Amino acid sequence: MDFAGLFSGPNVKFILQGFLLTLEVGIWSIAISTIVGIIFGILRYTRIPVISQAAATLIDLIRNLPLLLIIYFLFLVLKPLGFDVELKWCAIIGLSIFEGAMIAEVVRSGLKSVDKGQIEAARSSGLNYTQTLWHIILPQGLRRMIPPLVSQYISLMKDTSLAVIISLPELTHSAQIAGAQNQSFVIPALLFAAFLYFAVNYSMSLIARKLEVRTH
């Protein structure tokens, strides 16, 4: 294992460029999947005829597909359909679709956890269903969603490595390329990549703990 050799050349810069791309893909995916998850989670929770059932079917379908398959499928079909999409956006769209379905279930569970007595009290005080959802159910449900949401975000950041299937030059791909230059670089490059993944995900865990304490 040649740590000195790996860190003395341009390999570290190359790996860090992959790390920045991983962060970009992860941040975009977190933002989009959260919006998608909240919308579909609310739709499924409200049990609107037809719409709620359609949302539930779509969520269940996506949740039971491999994320790797979704990313690779988008990579294969988007360009032939006429969409000139960058590789990173194939990954972002795939991650957002899959994680959005996962987050939708987190949102639905969080909303269902709100005590029915509070909902009935809100309705009896004159609030309509939409007002009750916005002012009573969502604020309490969102506080309870923080731990599982952060767990999902951490999973999403790790899943960005699956974009290696479409040769996206993210962190895992960059570490593989750097390691391939010299057999003694393989383990140091992978350990460096592992450290970067850990730093990001552990930081997210610490932030989540602080948020959880503040909301109680």
mmCIF file of C-alpha atoms in Angstrom:
data_model
loop_
_atom_site.group_PDB
_atom_site.id
_atom_site.type_symbol
_atom_site.label_atom_id
_atom_site.label_comp_id
_atom_site.label_asym_id
_atom_site.label_seq_id
_atom_site.Cartn_x
_atom_site.Cartn_y
_atom_site.Cartn_z
ATOM 1 C CA MET A 1 0.000 0.000 0.000
ATOM 2 C CA ASP A 2 1.590 3.222 -1.190
ATOM 3 C CA PHE A 3 -0.191 6.058 0.621
ATOM 4 C CA ALA A 4 2.682 8.459 -0.047
ATOM 5 C CA GLY A 5 2.583 7.743 -3.755
ATOM 6 C CA LEU A 6 -1.155 8.266 -3.971
ATOM 7 C CA PHE A 7 -1.145 11.553 -2.071
ATOM 8 C CA SER A 8 1.955 12.979 -3.725
ATOM 9 C CA GLY A 9 0.606 13.022 -7.262
ATOM 10 C CA PRO A 10 -2.461 14.451 -9.039
ATOM 11 C CA ASN A 11 -4.524 11.472 -7.890
ATOM 12 C CA VAL A 12 -5.874 13.240 -4.799
ATOM 13 C CA LYS A 13 -7.080 16.176 -6.896
ATOM 14 C CA PHE A 14 -8.718 13.710 -9.288
ATOM 15 C CA ILE A 15 -10.485 11.902 -6.419
ATOM 16 C CA LEU A 16 -11.594 15.202 -4.876
ATOM 17 C CA GLN A 17 -13.112 16.243 -8.198
ATOM 18 C CA GLY A 18 -15.125 13.033 -8.083
ATOM 19 C CA PHE A 19 -16.081 13.863 -4.501
ATOM 20 C CA LEU A 20 -17.388 17.290 -5.550
ATOM 21 C CA LEU A 21 -19.480 15.653 -8.271
ATOM 22 C CA THR A 22 -20.828 13.180 -5.692
ATOM 23 C CA LEU A 23 -21.844 16.117 -3.477
ATOM 24 C CA GLU A 24 -23.498 17.872 -6.414
ATOM 25 C CA VAL A 25 -25.467 14.773 -7.400
ATOM 26 C CA GLY A 26 -26.359 14.072 -3.772
ATOM 27 C CA ILE A 27 -27.547 17.600 -2.975
ATOM 28 C CA TRP A 28 -29.671 17.859 -6.103
ATOM 29 C CA SER A 29 -31.138 14.407 -5.479
ATOM 30 C CA ILE A 30 -31.935 15.199 -1.844
ATOM 31 C CA ALA A 31 -33.708 18.424 -2.812
ATOM 32 C CA ILE A 32 -35.749 16.907 -5.650
ATOM 33 C CA SER A 33 -36.573 13.628 -3.886
ATOM 34 C CA THR A 34 -37.732 15.515 -0.780
ATOM 35 C CA ILE A 35 -40.161 17.608 -2.812
ATOM 36 C CA VAL A 36 -41.396 14.540 -4.696
ATOM 37 C CA GLY A 37 -41.628 12.508 -1.483
ATOM 38 C CA ILE A 38 -43.614 15.150 0.404
ATOM 39 C CA ILE A 39 -46.087 15.572 -2.457
ATOM 40 C CA PHE A 40 -46.671 11.842 -2.959
ATOM 41 C CA GLY A 41 -46.633 11.149 0.780
ATOM 42 C CA ILE A 42 -49.397 13.698 1.331
ATOM 43 C CA LEU A 43 -51.369 12.376 -1.640
ATOM 44 C CA ARG A 44 -51.189 8.852 -0.248
ATOM 45 C CA TYR A 45 -52.080 10.012 3.278
ATOM 46 C CA THR A 46 -55.141 12.034 2.247
ATOM 47 C CA ARG A 47 -56.743 9.024 0.543
ATOM 48 C CA ILE A 48 -58.234 11.043 -2.302
ATOM 49 C CA PRO A 49 -60.163 8.602 -4.497
ATOM 50 C CA VAL A 50 -58.224 7.365 -7.546
ATOM 51 C CA ILE A 51 -55.346 9.851 -7.025
ATOM 52 C CA SER A 52 -54.319 8.369 -3.683
ATOM 53 C CA GLN A 53 -54.479 4.829 -5.021
ATOM 54 C CA ALA A 54 -52.509 5.763 -8.131
ATOM 55 C CA ALA A 55 -49.843 7.372 -5.950
ATOM 56 C CA ALA A 56 -49.696 4.271 -3.738
ATOM 57 C CA THR A 57 -49.323 1.979 -6.755
ATOM 58 C CA LEU A 58 -46.553 4.106 -8.251
ATOM 59 C CA ILE A 59 -44.698 4.292 -4.918
ATOM 60 C CA ASP A 60 -44.905 0.544 -4.384
ATOM 61 C CA LEU A 61 -43.726 -0.114 -7.942
ATOM 62 C CA ILE A 62 -40.653 2.109 -7.629
ATOM 63 C CA ARG A 63 -39.744 0.927 -4.115
ATOM 64 C CA ASN A 64 -39.587 -2.653 -5.332
ATOM 65 C CA LEU A 65 -37.232 -1.964 -8.224
ATOM 66 C CA PRO A 66 -33.430 -1.942 -7.876
ATOM 67 C CA LEU A 67 -32.023 1.587 -7.956
ATOM 68 C CA LEU A 68 -29.186 0.378 -10.165
ATOM 69 C CA LEU A 69 -31.726 -0.777 -12.737
ATOM 70 C CA ILE A 70 -33.520 2.597 -12.674
ATOM 71 C CA ILE A 71 -30.306 4.571 -13.240
ATOM 72 C CA TYR A 72 -29.140 2.269 -16.041
ATOM 73 C CA PHE A 73 -32.589 2.276 -17.674
ATOM 74 C CA LEU A 74 -32.668 6.086 -17.755
ATOM 75 C CA PHE A 75 -29.160 6.118 -19.197
ATOM 76 C CA LEU A 76 -30.284 3.808 -22.017
ATOM 77 C CA VAL A 77 -33.645 5.377 -22.882
ATOM 78 C CA LEU A 78 -33.401 9.153 -22.353
ATOM 79 C CA LYS A 79 -31.121 9.965 -25.285
ATOM 80 C CA PRO A 80 -32.936 7.700 -27.791
ATOM 81 C CA LEU A 81 -36.136 9.492 -26.773
ATOM 82 C CA GLY A 82 -34.575 12.811 -27.751
ATOM 83 C CA PHE A 83 -33.494 14.091 -24.335
ATOM 84 C CA ASP A 84 -29.899 15.333 -24.411
ATOM 85 C CA VAL A 85 -29.221 14.670 -20.738
ATOM 86 C CA GLU A 86 -25.825 14.808 -19.041
ATOM 87 C CA LEU A 87 -24.667 11.696 -17.203
ATOM 88 C CA LYS A 88 -25.002 13.404 -13.844
ATOM 89 C CA TRP A 89 -28.655 14.163 -14.552
ATOM 90 C CA CYS A 90 -29.340 10.530 -15.406
ATOM 91 C CA ALA A 91 -28.044 9.741 -11.921
ATOM 92 C CA ILE A 92 -29.923 12.627 -10.274
ATOM 93 C CA ILE A 93 -33.229 11.725 -11.923
ATOM 94 C CA GLY A 94 -32.830 8.037 -11.063
ATOM 95 C CA LEU A 95 -31.909 8.761 -7.449
ATOM 96 C CA SER A 96 -34.714 11.303 -7.099
ATOM 97 C CA ILE A 97 -37.334 8.893 -8.416
ATOM 98 C CA PHE A 98 -36.235 6.035 -6.172
ATOM 99 C CA GLU A 99 -35.562 8.055 -3.031
ATOM 100 C CA GLY A 100 -38.697 10.121 -3.610
ATOM 101 C CA ALA A 101 -40.732 6.922 -3.308
ATOM 102 C CA MET A 102 -38.891 5.997 -0.116
ATOM 103 C CA ILE A 103 -39.382 9.465 1.363
ATOM 104 C CA ALA A 104 -43.077 9.367 0.443
ATOM 105 C CA GLU A 105 -43.477 6.392 2.779
ATOM 106 C CA VAL A 106 -41.562 8.227 5.514
ATOM 107 C CA VAL A 107 -43.876 11.232 5.092
ATOM 108 C CA ARG A 108 -47.011 9.102 5.128
ATOM 109 C CA SER A 109 -45.879 7.307 8.293
ATOM 110 C CA GLY A 110 -45.012 10.612 9.948
ATOM 111 C CA LEU A 111 -48.411 12.077 9.175
ATOM 112 C CA LYS A 112 -50.194 8.952 10.373
ATOM 113 C CA SER A 113 -48.331 9.156 13.693
ATOM 114 C CA VAL A 114 -50.105 12.396 14.647
ATOM 115 C CA ASP A 115 -52.684 11.741 17.370
ATOM 116 C CA LYS A 116 -56.212 11.545 15.947
ATOM 117 C CA GLY A 117 -57.533 13.419 18.960
ATOM 118 C CA GLN A 118 -55.656 16.539 17.887
ATOM 119 C CA ILE A 119 -57.038 16.236 14.387
ATOM 120 C CA GLU A 120 -60.588 15.903 15.698
ATOM 121 C CA ALA A 121 -60.055 18.867 18.018
ATOM 122 C CA ALA A 122 -58.817 20.975 15.117
ATOM 123 C CA ARG A 123 -61.798 20.043 12.974
ATOM 124 C CA SER A 124 -64.239 20.725 15.796
ATOM 125 C CA SER A 125 -62.684 24.176 16.301
ATOM 126 C CA GLY A 126 -63.652 25.138 12.768
ATOM 127 C CA LEU A 127 -60.564 24.274 10.703
ATOM 128 C CA ASN A 128 -61.237 22.560 7.403
ATOM 129 C CA TYR A 129 -59.258 19.507 6.277
ATOM 130 C CA THR A 130 -56.616 21.492 4.376
ATOM 131 C CA GLN A 131 -56.074 23.883 7.296
ATOM 132 C CA THR A 132 -55.834 20.977 9.714
ATOM 133 C CA LEU A 133 -53.296 19.268 7.483
ATOM 134 C CA TRP A 134 -51.189 22.429 7.109
ATOM 135 C CA HIS A 135 -51.332 23.792 10.661
ATOM 136 C CA ILE A 136 -51.697 20.656 12.826
ATOM 137 C CA ILE A 137 -50.673 17.467 11.052
ATOM 138 C CA LEU A 138 -47.683 18.597 8.943
ATOM 139 C CA PRO A 139 -45.770 20.514 11.666
ATOM 140 C CA GLN A 140 -45.970 17.609 14.119
ATOM 141 C CA GLY A 141 -45.423 14.952 11.491
ATOM 142 C CA LEU A 142 -42.343 16.686 10.066
ATOM 143 C CA ARG A 143 -40.670 16.771 13.484
ATOM 144 C CA ARG A 144 -41.100 13.023 13.781
ATOM 145 C CA MET A 145 -39.803 12.497 10.272
ATOM 146 C CA ILE A 146 -36.359 13.997 10.930
ATOM 147 C CA PRO A 147 -34.541 10.787 12.032
ATOM 148 C CA PRO A 148 -35.883 8.554 9.227
ATOM 149 C CA LEU A 149 -35.449 11.326 6.656
ATOM 150 C CA VAL A 150 -31.800 11.799 7.557
ATOM 151 C CA SER A 151 -31.285 8.026 7.409
ATOM 152 C CA GLN A 152 -32.745 8.135 3.914
ATOM 153 C CA TYR A 153 -30.475 11.031 2.930
ATOM 154 C CA ILE A 154 -27.442 9.132 4.182
ATOM 155 C CA SER A 155 -28.543 6.121 2.162
ATOM 156 C CA LEU A 156 -28.954 8.396 -0.857
ATOM 157 C CA MET A 157 -25.424 9.787 -0.519
ATOM 158 C CA LYS A 158 -24.034 6.266 -0.428
ATOM 159 C CA ASP A 159 -26.197 5.238 -3.364
ATOM 160 C CA THR A 160 -24.600 7.909 -5.562
ATOM 161 C CA SER A 161 -21.808 5.355 -5.978
ATOM 162 C CA LEU A 162 -24.196 3.255 -8.079
ATOM 163 C CA ALA A 163 -23.790 5.835 -10.852
ATOM 164 C CA VAL A 164 -20.509 4.077 -11.589
ATOM 165 C CA ILE A 165 -22.659 1.774 -13.756
ATOM 166 C CA ILE A 166 -23.011 4.627 -16.294
ATOM 167 C CA SER A 167 -19.348 5.691 -15.889
ATOM 168 C CA LEU A 168 -20.218 8.915 -14.082
ATOM 169 C CA PRO A 169 -16.892 10.237 -12.699
ATOM 170 C CA GLU A 170 -18.145 10.464 -9.107
ATOM 171 C CA LEU A 171 -16.149 9.531 -6.009
ATOM 172 C CA THR A 172 -16.182 5.734 -6.314
ATOM 173 C CA HIS A 173 -15.399 5.858 -10.032
ATOM 174 C CA SER A 174 -12.561 8.342 -9.450
ATOM 175 C CA ALA A 175 -11.095 6.189 -6.687
ATOM 176 C CA GLN A 176 -11.195 3.161 -8.985
ATOM 177 C CA ILE A 177 -9.420 5.045 -11.775
ATOM 178 C CA ALA A 178 -6.768 6.400 -9.389
ATOM 179 C CA GLY A 179 -6.207 2.947 -7.927
ATOM 180 C CA ALA A 180 -5.950 1.344 -11.353
ATOM 181 C CA GLN A 181 -2.833 3.366 -12.169
ATOM 182 C CA ASN A 182 -0.765 1.419 -9.671
ATOM 183 C CA GLN A 183 -1.663 -1.733 -7.765
ATOM 184 C CA SER A 184 -0.231 -0.211 -4.575
ATOM 185 C CA PHE A 185 -2.694 2.707 -4.894
ATOM 186 C CA VAL A 186 -5.862 0.566 -4.861
ATOM 187 C CA ILE A 187 -6.434 0.241 -1.107
ATOM 188 C CA PRO A 188 -5.263 3.810 -0.243
ATOM 189 C CA ALA A 189 -7.602 5.243 -2.896
ATOM 190 C CA LEU A 190 -10.563 3.223 -1.625
ATOM 191 C CA LEU A 191 -9.794 4.119 1.997
ATOM 192 C CA PHE A 192 -9.606 7.803 1.074
ATOM 193 C CA ALA A 193 -12.961 7.547 -0.699
ATOM 194 C CA ALA A 194 -14.432 5.723 2.308
ATOM 195 C CA PHE A 195 -13.197 8.505 4.596
ATOM 196 C CA LEU A 196 -14.885 11.154 2.431
ATOM 197 C CA TYR A 197 -18.183 9.242 2.399
ATOM 198 C CA PHE A 198 -17.973 8.809 6.168
ATOM 199 C CA ALA A 199 -17.207 12.504 6.763
ATOM 200 C CA VAL A 200 -20.283 13.630 4.836
ATOM 201 C CA ASN A 201 -22.684 11.054 6.249
ATOM 202 C CA TYR A 202 -21.496 11.387 9.837
ATOM 203 C CA SER A 203 -21.847 15.172 9.593
ATOM 204 C CA MET A 204 -25.429 14.703 8.430
ATOM 205 C CA SER A 205 -26.079 12.419 11.402
ATOM 206 C CA LEU A 206 -24.755 15.032 13.840
ATOM 207 C CA ILE A 207 -26.915 17.750 12.284
ATOM 208 C CA ALA A 208 -29.949 15.476 12.514
ATOM 209 C CA ARG A 209 -29.335 14.861 16.220
ATOM 210 C CA LYS A 210 -29.189 18.587 16.911
ATOM 211 C CA LEU A 211 -32.374 19.203 14.940
ATOM 212 C CA GLU A 212 -34.107 16.367 16.753
ATOM 213 C CA VAL A 213 -33.185 17.845 20.139
ATOM 214 C CA ARG A 214 -34.399 21.314 19.132
ATOM 215 C CA THR A 215 -37.761 20.078 17.908
ATOM 216 C CA HIS A 216 -38.576 18.241 21.143
#
